[in-house]
Coordinates of C-alpha atoms in Angstrom, one line a residue:
M25 CA -0.8 -14.8 20.0
S26 CA -0.8 -13.7 23.6
I27 CA -3.6 -11.9 25.4
L28 CA -4.0 -8.2 24.6
K29 CA -4.9 -5.8 27.4
I30 CA -6.5 -2.4 27.0
L31 CA -5.0 0.1 29.5
D32 CA -5.9 3.7 30.3
P33 CA -3.2 6.4 29.9
S34 CA -1.9 5.8 33.4
L35 CA -1.5 2.1 32.4
S36 CA -4.3 0.8 34.6
E37 CA -6.0 -2.3 33.1
L38 CA -9.5 -1.6 31.6
A39 CA -10.2 -4.8 29.7
V40 CA -8.7 -8.0 28.3
V41 CA -9.1 -9.0 24.7
K42 CA -9.4 -12.8 24.9
A43 CA -10.6 -13.5 21.4
A44 CA -9.4 -11.1 18.7
S45 CA -10.6 -12.3 15.3
S46 CA -7.2 -11.4 13.8
A47 CA -4.0 -10.1 15.4
V48 CA -0.7 -9.5 13.8
R49 CA 2.5 -8.0 15.3
T50 CA 5.2 -6.8 13.0
E51 CA 8.6 -6.1 14.4
K52 CA 11.6 -5.2 12.3
I53 CA 15.1 -4.2 13.6
N54 CA 15.5 -0.5 13.4
A55 CA 12.1 -0.1 11.7
D56 CA 8.4 -0.7 12.4
N57 CA 7.0 -2.3 15.5
T58 CA 3.3 -2.4 15.0
L59 CA 0.3 -4.4 16.2
D60 CA -2.9 -4.7 14.2
F61 CA -6.0 -6.5 15.4
S62 CA -9.8 -6.8 15.0
V63 CA -12.4 -7.5 17.6
R64 CA -16.2 -7.9 17.6
I65 CA -18.0 -4.7 18.8
K66 CA -20.6 -6.9 20.6
S67 CA -17.8 -8.1 23.0
G68 CA -18.1 -4.7 24.8
L69 CA -14.5 -3.9 24.1
A70 CA -15.1 -1.3 21.4
G71 CA -15.9 1.3 24.0
Y72 CA -12.3 1.1 25.3
I73 CA -10.8 1.5 21.9
N74 CA -9.9 5.2 21.5
E75 CA -7.0 7.6 20.9
T76 CA -6.0 7.9 24.5
N77 CA -5.9 4.3 25.7
V78 CA -2.9 1.9 25.3
I79 CA -2.7 -1.7 24.2
E80 CA -0.3 -4.1 26.1
L81 CA 1.1 -7.3 24.5
D82 CA 3.7 -9.4 26.3
G83 CA 4.9 -6.4 28.4
D84 CA 5.2 -4.1 25.4
Y85 CA 3.0 -1.0 25.1
F86 CA 1.3 0.2 21.9
D87 CA -0.5 3.5 21.2
I88 CA -3.7 3.2 19.2
A89 CA -2.8 5.1 16.0
W90 CA -6.0 4.4 14.0
Y91 CA -9.3 2.5 14.5
R92 CA -12.4 2.0 12.5
K93 CA -15.8 0.5 13.4
E94 CA -17.4 -1.4 10.5
Q95 CA -20.0 -4.0 9.6
Q96 CA -18.8 -7.1 7.9
S97 CA -20.7 -8.7 5.0
D98 CA -22.3 -11.2 7.4
G99 CA -23.6 -8.4 9.6
T100 CA -21.0 -8.8 12.3
L101 CA -19.9 -5.5 13.8
M102 CA -16.2 -5.2 14.2
V103 CA -13.6 -2.6 15.2
S104 CA -10.2 -2.8 13.4
V105 CA -7.2 -1.3 15.2
E106 CA -3.7 -0.3 14.1
C107 CA -1.2 0.4 16.9
E108 CA 2.4 1.7 17.0
H109 CA 4.9 0.7 19.7
V110 CA 5.5 3.3 22.4
S111 CA 9.1 4.2 22.3
Y112 CA 10.8 5.6 25.4

């Protein structure tokens, strides 16, 4: 998967997600175009994950539709994010 970028609402780059623990893009013709990923909170990126910021992947933009911060069974703190493609 390519590098994910976190952008503010004016599309200025805030951070780069270099190591998502999981990332899946689902794109169907005339249907869903979504991006789901998880990243460690310790990476410092969790502060940029909110309802107003945007995720960029390969020149496509995604609104953050849902996110949840949680602790894994091994004690790792993660944030899981679900995004929907920005349609113009």
